[in-house]
Each structure stands twice: as C-alpha cells, then as structure tokens.
Coordinates of C-alpha atoms and ligand atoms in Angstrom, one line a residue:
M1 CA 60.9 -1.0 97.5
A2 CA 61.2 2.9 97.5
I3 CA 63.8 4.6 95.5
V4 CA 65.8 7.1 97.2
V5 CA 68.0 9.6 96.1
M6 CA 71.1 10.8 98.2
K7 CA 73.0 13.7 97.1
F8 CA 76.4 14.5 98.6
G9 CA 78.1 18.1 98.3
G10 CA 81.8 19.0 98.0
T11 CA 82.8 19.1 101.4
S12 CA 81.0 15.9 102.0
V13 CA 83.4 14.1 99.3
G14 CA 86.2 16.5 100.0
S15 CA 88.6 13.4 100.9
I16 CA 88.9 9.7 100.6
E17 CA 88.0 9.5 104.2
R18 CA 85.0 11.4 103.6
I19 CA 83.9 9.3 100.5
N20 CA 84.3 6.4 102.7
R21 CA 81.9 7.9 105.2
V22 CA 79.4 8.7 102.1
A23 CA 79.8 4.9 101.2
S24 CA 78.6 4.1 104.9
H25 CA 75.4 6.3 104.5
V26 CA 74.8 4.7 101.2
A27 CA 75.0 1.4 102.8
R28 CA 72.6 2.3 105.6
E29 CA 69.9 3.2 103.1
V30 CA 70.7 -0.1 101.2
R31 CA 70.2 -2.1 104.4
A32 CA 66.8 -0.3 105.0
G33 CA 65.6 -2.1 101.9
N34 CA 65.6 1.1 99.4
Q35 CA 67.0 1.4 95.8
V36 CA 69.5 4.0 95.9
A37 CA 70.7 6.6 93.4
V38 CA 73.5 8.9 94.7
V39 CA 74.4 12.1 93.2
V40 CA 77.9 13.6 94.1
S41 CA 79.6 16.9 93.7
A42 CA 83.2 17.6 92.9
M43 CA 85.6 17.6 96.0
S44 CA 85.5 20.7 97.5
G45 CA 87.9 23.3 95.8
E46 CA 88.2 21.1 92.8
T47 CA 85.8 23.0 90.3
N48 CA 87.6 26.4 91.4
R49 CA 90.9 24.7 90.5
L50 CA 89.7 23.6 87.3
I51 CA 88.1 26.9 86.2
G52 CA 91.6 28.3 87.2
L53 CA 93.1 26.1 84.6
T54 CA 91.0 27.0 82.0
Q55 CA 91.6 30.6 82.6
E56 CA 95.5 30.2 82.5
A57 CA 95.1 28.0 79.1
A58 CA 93.1 30.6 77.6
S59 CA 91.4 34.0 78.9
L60 CA 88.8 33.9 76.0
H61 CA 88.1 30.2 75.8
D62 CA 85.2 28.2 74.0
A63 CA 82.3 27.6 76.5
K64 CA 82.3 23.9 75.3
E65 CA 85.9 23.3 76.1
Y66 CA 85.4 24.8 79.5
D67 CA 82.4 22.5 80.3
T68 CA 85.0 19.6 79.0
V69 CA 87.3 20.4 81.6
V70 CA 85.0 21.6 84.4
A71 CA 82.6 18.8 84.3
T72 CA 85.6 16.3 85.1
G73 CA 85.5 17.1 88.9
E74 CA 82.3 15.2 89.4
Q75 CA 83.6 12.3 87.1
V76 CA 86.5 11.6 89.7
T77 CA 84.2 11.4 92.8
C78 CA 81.5 9.7 90.9
G79 CA 84.3 6.8 90.3
L80 CA 85.7 7.1 93.5
L81 CA 82.3 6.3 95.3
A82 CA 81.5 3.4 93.0
M83 CA 84.7 1.9 93.8
N84 CA 84.3 2.5 97.6
L85 CA 81.0 0.9 97.5
Q86 CA 82.1 -2.0 96.0
Q87 CA 84.9 -2.6 98.5
Y88 CA 82.0 -2.7 101.1
G89 CA 80.5 -5.4 99.2
I90 CA 77.9 -3.3 97.6
R91 CA 77.0 -3.7 94.1
A92 CA 77.5 0.0 92.6
R93 CA 78.3 1.5 89.2
S94 CA 79.1 5.1 87.9
W95 CA 77.1 6.6 85.3
L96 CA 78.3 9.8 83.5
G97 CA 75.8 12.4 82.2
W98 CA 76.1 11.4 78.8
Q99 CA 75.8 7.9 79.4
I100 CA 72.3 8.3 81.3
P101 CA 72.0 10.6 79.4
I102 CA 70.9 13.7 81.2
R103 CA 70.2 15.8 78.1
T104 CA 70.6 19.9 78.7
V105 CA 69.5 22.5 76.4
G106 CA 70.6 26.5 76.6
L107 CA 74.1 27.9 76.8
H108 CA 77.3 25.9 77.9
S109 CA 78.5 26.5 81.5
A110 CA 74.9 27.5 82.2
A111 CA 72.8 24.5 80.7
R112 CA 69.2 23.6 81.8
I113 CA 68.0 20.1 82.2
D114 CA 65.5 19.0 79.4
S115 CA 65.1 15.3 80.1
I116 CA 66.8 12.4 81.6
G117 CA 66.8 8.9 80.3
T118 CA 65.8 6.5 83.0
D119 CA 65.9 3.2 81.4
G120 CA 69.7 2.2 82.3
L121 CA 69.5 3.6 85.7
M122 CA 66.1 1.7 86.3
A123 CA 67.6 -1.7 85.2
D124 CA 70.3 -0.9 87.6
L125 CA 68.2 0.0 90.7
E126 CA 65.8 -3.0 90.0
N127 CA 69.1 -5.5 90.0
G128 CA 69.9 -3.9 93.3
V129 CA 72.7 -2.1 91.8
V130 CA 73.4 1.3 93.3
T131 CA 73.8 4.2 90.5
V132 CA 76.5 6.8 91.3
I133 CA 75.8 9.9 89.2
P134 CA 77.7 12.9 88.7
G135 CA 75.8 16.3 89.5
F136 CA 76.4 19.4 87.6
Q137 CA 77.0 17.4 84.2
G138 CA 74.9 16.9 81.2
V139 CA 75.1 16.4 77.4
S140 CA 73.8 18.9 74.8
L141 CA 71.6 17.9 71.9
D142 CA 74.8 17.8 69.7
G143 CA 76.3 15.4 72.0
R144 CA 78.6 17.7 73.8
V145 CA 79.5 17.7 77.6
T146 CA 77.6 20.6 79.4
T147 CA 77.5 21.9 83.0
L148 CA 74.7 23.6 84.6
G149 CA 76.3 26.6 86.4
R150 CA 77.9 26.6 89.9
G151 CA 76.1 25.0 92.6
G152 CA 74.2 22.7 89.9
S153 CA 74.6 19.6 91.5
D154 CA 71.5 20.3 93.8
T155 CA 69.7 20.6 90.7
S156 CA 70.8 17.4 89.1
A157 CA 69.8 15.5 92.2
V158 CA 66.2 16.8 92.2
A159 CA 66.1 16.4 88.5
V160 CA 67.1 12.7 88.9
A161 CA 64.5 12.3 91.9
A162 CA 61.9 13.5 89.7
A163 CA 62.7 11.4 86.7
L164 CA 62.9 8.2 88.9
N165 CA 59.9 9.3 90.7
A166 CA 61.8 8.8 94.0
E167 CA 60.3 8.7 97.5
R168 CA 62.7 11.3 98.8
C169 CA 65.6 13.1 97.5
D170 CA 68.1 13.8 100.5
I171 CA 70.7 16.5 100.2
Y172 CA 73.7 15.7 102.4
T173 CA 75.8 18.7 103.3
D174 CA 77.9 20.4 105.9
V175 CA 75.2 21.8 107.7
D176 CA 72.4 19.6 109.5
G177 CA 69.6 21.6 108.2
V178 CA 67.9 24.9 107.2
Y179 CA 68.0 27.4 110.1
T180 CA 66.1 30.3 110.9
T181 CA 69.0 32.6 109.9
D182 CA 72.7 32.4 109.8
P183 CA 74.2 30.8 113.2
R184 CA 77.4 32.3 112.7
I185 CA 75.5 35.7 113.2
E186 CA 72.9 34.9 115.7
S187 CA 73.9 31.8 117.8
K188 CA 70.3 31.6 119.0
A189 CA 69.4 30.5 115.3
R190 CA 67.2 27.5 115.3
K191 CA 67.0 24.6 112.7
I192 CA 63.5 24.4 111.0
D193 CA 61.7 21.1 110.8
R194 CA 59.6 21.8 107.8
I195 CA 59.6 24.7 105.5
S196 CA 57.6 25.4 102.3
Y197 CA 58.9 25.3 98.8
E198 CA 58.0 29.2 98.4
E199 CA 59.8 30.2 101.8
M200 CA 62.9 28.1 100.8
L201 CA 62.9 29.6 97.4
E202 CA 62.9 33.0 98.9
L203 CA 65.6 32.4 101.4
A204 CA 67.8 30.8 98.7
S205 CA 67.5 33.5 96.4
Q206 CA 67.9 36.0 99.1
G207 CA 71.1 34.8 100.5
A208 CA 70.6 31.5 102.5
K209 CA 73.2 29.3 100.6
V210 CA 72.3 26.0 101.6
L211 CA 70.4 24.8 98.5
Q212 CA 70.7 26.2 94.8
T213 CA 67.6 28.2 93.9
R214 CA 66.9 26.1 90.8
S215 CA 67.1 23.1 92.6
V216 CA 64.1 24.2 95.0
Q217 CA 62.0 25.6 91.9
L218 CA 62.3 22.2 90.3
A219 CA 61.2 20.4 93.4
K220 CA 58.3 22.6 93.6
V221 CA 57.2 21.8 90.2
H222 CA 57.7 18.1 90.4
N223 CA 56.5 17.9 94.0
V224 CA 60.0 16.3 95.3
K225 CA 60.1 15.8 98.8
L226 CA 63.6 17.5 99.5
K227 CA 65.4 17.1 102.7
V228 CA 68.5 18.7 104.0
L229 CA 70.6 17.2 106.6
S230 CA 74.4 16.7 107.6
S231 CA 76.7 14.2 106.1
F232 CA 78.9 14.5 109.2
I233 CA 76.4 12.4 111.4
D234 CA 78.0 8.9 112.4
P235 CA 76.4 6.6 109.6
E236 CA 76.9 3.7 111.8
N237 CA 75.1 5.0 114.9
C238 CA 72.6 7.6 114.2
T239 CA 69.1 8.3 115.7
E240 CA 66.1 9.4 113.4
D241 CA 66.5 12.6 115.1
D242 CA 69.8 12.8 113.6
L243 CA 68.6 12.2 110.3
A244 CA 65.6 14.4 110.5
G245 CA 67.3 17.6 109.0
T246 CA 64.8 20.0 107.5
L247 CA 62.1 18.8 105.1
V248 CA 61.3 21.2 102.1
C249 CA 57.6 20.4 101.4
D250 CA 54.3 21.6 100.1
E251 CA 52.8 24.3 102.4
G252 CA 49.8 21.9 103.0
D253 CA 52.1 19.4 104.8
I254 CA 53.1 22.2 107.4
V255 CA 50.6 22.4 110.3
E256 CA 51.6 25.7 111.7
Q257 CA 52.2 28.5 109.3
L258 CA 54.8 30.9 111.1
V259 CA 54.2 34.6 110.1
V260 CA 58.1 34.8 109.6
S261 CA 59.9 31.7 109.2
G262 CA 63.6 32.9 108.6
I263 CA 66.0 35.9 107.8
A264 CA 68.2 35.9 105.1
Y265 CA 70.9 38.5 104.2
S266 CA 73.4 39.1 101.2
R267 CA 76.3 41.4 101.3
D268 CA 76.5 41.0 97.8
E269 CA 74.6 43.9 96.5
A270 CA 75.2 47.5 95.2
K271 CA 73.3 50.4 94.9
I272 CA 73.2 52.6 91.9
T273 CA 71.2 55.9 91.6
L274 CA 70.9 57.9 88.6
R275 CA 70.2 61.6 89.3
H276 CA 68.0 63.9 87.2
V277 CA 66.5 61.3 85.2
P278 CA 63.9 62.8 82.6
D279 CA 60.3 62.2 84.0
K280 CA 58.8 60.9 80.7
P281 CA 57.6 57.9 79.2
G282 CA 60.1 55.3 77.7
I283 CA 63.1 56.5 79.9
A284 CA 63.0 53.4 82.3
A285 CA 62.6 51.2 79.3
E286 CA 65.9 52.7 77.8
I287 CA 67.9 52.3 81.2
F288 CA 66.8 48.8 81.7
G289 CA 66.9 48.0 78.5
N290 CA 70.9 48.9 78.6
L291 CA 71.1 46.8 81.7
A292 CA 69.6 44.0 80.2
D293 CA 71.8 44.0 77.1
A294 CA 75.1 44.3 79.3
G295 CA 73.7 41.2 81.2
V296 CA 73.2 42.9 84.4
N297 CA 70.7 41.3 87.0
V298 CA 68.6 44.2 88.4
D299 CA 66.8 43.4 91.7
M300 CA 65.4 46.2 93.8
I301 CA 64.1 49.2 92.2
V302 CA 62.6 52.8 93.2
Q303 CA 61.7 55.6 91.6
N304 CA 61.4 58.9 93.6
T305 CA 58.7 61.6 92.8
S306 CA 59.6 64.2 90.7
E307 CA 60.5 67.5 92.7
D308 CA 60.3 69.8 89.5
G309 CA 57.9 67.9 87.3
K310 CA 60.7 67.2 85.1
T311 CA 63.3 65.1 86.4
T312 CA 63.6 62.3 88.9
D313 CA 65.9 60.2 90.7
L314 CA 66.0 56.3 90.0
T315 CA 67.6 54.0 92.5
F316 CA 68.1 50.3 92.0
T317 CA 70.2 47.3 93.2
V318 CA 72.5 44.8 91.3
P319 CA 75.0 41.9 92.5
E320 CA 78.0 43.5 93.7
A321 CA 80.1 41.9 91.0
E322 CA 78.0 43.5 88.3
A323 CA 78.1 47.0 89.7
D324 CA 81.1 48.3 87.5
R325 CA 79.4 46.7 84.4
A326 CA 76.2 48.3 85.1
V327 CA 77.8 51.7 85.4
T328 CA 79.8 51.6 82.3
S329 CA 76.7 50.3 80.3
L330 CA 74.7 53.7 81.3
R331 CA 77.7 56.2 81.0
D332 CA 76.9 56.6 77.2
A333 CA 73.3 57.6 77.8
A334 CA 74.6 59.8 80.8
R335 CA 77.3 61.4 78.4
K336 CA 74.5 62.3 76.1
G337 CA 72.9 64.2 78.7
E338 CA 70.1 61.9 79.1
F339 CA 70.3 62.2 82.8
G340 CA 72.7 63.5 85.5
E341 CA 75.4 61.8 87.5
I342 CA 75.6 58.0 88.2
Q343 CA 76.3 57.1 91.9
A344 CA 77.2 53.6 92.8
D345 CA 77.7 52.5 96.5
K346 CA 78.8 48.9 97.0
N347 CA 78.8 49.1 101.0
V348 CA 75.3 47.9 101.4
S349 CA 73.6 44.6 102.2
K350 CA 70.1 43.3 101.7
I351 CA 68.0 41.9 104.7
S352 CA 65.0 39.7 104.0
I353 CA 62.3 38.4 106.3
V354 CA 60.3 35.3 104.6
G355 CA 57.4 33.7 105.9
T356 CA 54.0 32.5 104.1
G357 CA 52.1 33.3 107.2
M358 CA 52.5 37.0 106.0
R359 CA 50.1 36.5 103.4
S360 CA 47.4 36.6 106.3
H361 CA 48.9 38.7 108.8
S362 CA 48.8 42.6 108.8
G363 CA 51.7 44.7 110.5
V364 CA 54.7 42.5 109.5
A365 CA 56.5 45.1 107.5
R366 CA 55.7 47.8 110.1
K367 CA 57.5 45.6 112.8
M368 CA 60.5 45.3 110.6
F369 CA 60.7 49.0 110.1
E370 CA 60.1 49.8 113.9
T371 CA 62.8 47.2 114.8
L372 CA 65.4 48.8 112.5
A373 CA 64.4 52.2 113.5
A374 CA 65.1 51.4 117.2
K375 CA 68.6 50.2 116.5
G376 CA 69.1 53.6 114.4
I377 CA 69.4 51.8 111.2
N378 CA 68.6 53.5 108.1
I379 CA 66.7 51.9 105.2
L380 CA 67.7 52.9 101.7
V381 CA 65.5 50.8 99.5
I382 CA 62.6 48.5 100.2
S383 CA 61.0 45.6 98.1
T384 CA 58.1 43.1 98.9
S385 CA 56.7 40.1 97.6
E386 CA 53.6 38.1 98.7
I387 CA 55.9 36.4 101.5
K388 CA 58.8 38.4 101.6
V389 CA 59.8 42.0 102.8
S390 CA 63.4 43.2 101.7
V391 CA 65.2 46.0 102.9
L392 CA 68.7 47.5 102.0
I393 CA 70.9 49.0 104.7
E394 CA 74.6 49.9 104.9
S395 CA 76.9 46.9 105.1
E396 CA 78.1 47.6 108.6
Y397 CA 74.9 47.0 110.2
T398 CA 74.2 43.6 108.7
E399 CA 74.8 41.5 112.1
L400 CA 72.7 44.0 114.1
A401 CA 69.9 43.9 111.8
V402 CA 69.7 40.3 111.5
R403 CA 69.8 39.7 115.4
A404 CA 67.3 42.4 116.1
L405 CA 64.9 41.1 113.6
H406 CA 65.5 37.3 114.6
S407 CA 64.5 38.5 118.2
A408 CA 61.6 40.7 117.2
Y409 CA 60.1 37.8 115.4
E410 CA 60.7 35.5 118.2
L411 CA 62.4 33.1 116.0
D412 CA 64.7 32.1 119.0
K413 CA 61.5 30.9 120.9
V414 CA 59.7 28.6 118.7
Ligands
LIG1 N1 81.0 21.2 91.5 C1 80.0 22.3 91.0 C2 80.4 23.6 91.8 O1 81.3 23.8 92.5 C3 78.6 21.9 91.1 C4 78.3 21.7 92.5 O2 79.0 21.2 93.5 O3 77.1 21.9 93.0 O4 79.8 24.6 91.3
MG2 MG1 76.5 23.1 96.6

C-alpha cells in the first residue's frame, strides 16, 4: 500500500459544499487502495479575517498570541473535513499541529518546520484511518502554537510527505497545473506536464503564485514528487488526463529540456536609485547593511561605472511594500552627505524567463532583449542566474512583454 498526501488550498475548502467535494476526492484515493494523509488550508479569506481581528484587538501584539489566533482557520477545516469523511463511511480523524507534533523553530508567524512526529500518524494510516492535518500550524520547542508564514500549508504538506515517505504529494488547487505563463495575460499559455524543481523554484520566486517557494525547496531537498492539480474536477467521474496536472520532479525525469519553460512576472517591485555614491571600498556594505537592518529584501542590484572616478549611481530593487522603509533607512546616510539624492520608482515590473535548457544554449538572453526592443520596451535593470534571465521594465508594458516573450520562445507551440 502506498501513502499519498493530498493537500487542499483555501478555495478548495471554501464552503461546506466544497469540503464535500474534497471528501469525495479523498474517497477516490482510499478506494484505489492508498493510505491517505490530507493537509488542509483555512477556508479562503479566513486567515485574512483572523489577521484583521488581531490588528483590531491590539495594533502591537505579541506574536505568540497572533499565532494562537491565526492558526485556528486550519483547525476548523480540519475538523469539518474529518466529519464529512466519516459521513461517507470513511474512518478519519483530525490531528492538530501540536498533537502530531509538527515541531518548529524560528520566529513566531514565520516558523520553520524542524521535525515531524510520525508514530501517531503512521498508526492511524496502518489501521486504515485517514489522517486530516492542518497546514500552516506547528508547535515551538516550548509548547506554543506557531504558524509558518502566509501560504505555509504547501510547505506543511511537503514536510508531511517527506516525513511519511509518501509516494506522492498532490497539491489540489484552483488551477489545473503550472502554466507556461499566466493564462489571464496570455490566452495561449499551455499547461506544463513536467517541470523540474529548479525551474519551479525560479518561477515561484519570480511571481508565479501556484506553489509557495519554500515548499518547492523542501520537495527538492527530500525528493518529494509534487503534483499540482485542480480540486474542481469531478471526483466521481474523472479520467487519468484530468488527474495528470503538472508534475514537479527531478530534472533527470524530464526527457526533453526546453530552453525556456516558462515566463513569470511580478508587479510587486520598486526600483531605488542612489545618485552620486562615493566610489570607494565599504560603501556598498554600508548601504546594504542599513537595508538589511531595516529588514528590507534586496533583489536586483546594478552599479554604474563612475563617470568622474569619484562617484557612481547605484540602483537596486525591493518589494513594493518595502520601498518606503528602504528609503527611510537610507535617509540618514543621505543627510550626512554620504551620497546624493534617493529616487524611488514603484511603477516597475520584473519579467523573468526560466528554463534549465539555458545552461547549454547560447543566445537566450539576446533573444529576450531583441524581442523587448522590437516592442519598444526599455530595460531598466537586468539580472541572471544559471537558468533564469530577469529584466525590470516599466509596469505599463507588463502584458505586452509577457505576450511577446511567450511567442518568441514558441511556448504556445510545443
Ligand atoms: N491559511 C494560510 C494563509 O492563508 C496558509 C495557507 O493557506 O497556505 O496564508
Ligand atoms: Mg496557497
């Protein structure tokens, strides 16, 4: 018998009717002879509602109490699904994070999973009991309830799959797989059958929202076979094709490596330029030290050559929500005359092309730049990794750039 982990996101458990559909999906796997562990998110919108309550109660609250409140969304769906399964005649029980336990380390509201106790879960699975597990929840070493950060239940599911040595970890969501780009922007976007962990990691961190980045990292480390598929298919009447979704797997399990597999975009970017920064050792360390102290995440960085041999311009990008904090953290240094003006521009987007085939092909970046040039789109900043090229452009050209690149790399054709 194989152990299968099934994870259902917020929209998939958003109402009693939908929880009912989830129960039939679980029933399908049980009938197929599998031992099933289910991981659920809170009902869609519920985590936001709970966070709102904590803010109303006290604007500066204790993170431990925040976790106590915010973790309850998953407790509700967990119990509801277990009840619903029992109604179908399937033996099931809910397990809370601290009961399993899912031990976490690190900060409250952004905890990391350290280890998962498997004795209780395994005993249930071996007795034919479906275990229903809340995503997002854990317990700290001193016994307090913790949460893993927004979108954390994908990570819970992968961690449970790794701990139970599951054959698969199926992530049921509101889309039927990972697409070559966002179908809302490019109607010719295609569902990808197989994608490597590395590519998925880049796509997820570059703005494709289908999986939490951390969950992909964890799947890669533990070699968990991840599948993304839709929870809206008819559980009673579905074909193998409906259930195919997108498999996220090892590069070696993909026969044909595409040069570019997908295009991601993110509008959540801001560009910050520091003018007349002294061209001397230690200055970058100071600037980025200030930003790190302020908890700002810096992404792309370019330093221009110095025109006069004395000062240079430094440009970098940060998430839009952190732009004001970034500027504030640098004002003191600017005031002390360590550099000239600070310019911030929030009207920028990052467009990324991702593909493992890039490693062995030349001319990939050139095609990107030529395609954008042909559309008259100016590139503000460029950054690359082994399997990714990202450019920063003005926000208004986001759709145009995504569509042009999608067709330039023939992603509509394969
Ligand atoms: N309920 C949590 C959130 O909305 C965790 C999750 O759904 O993945 O962020
Ligand atoms: Mg999610």
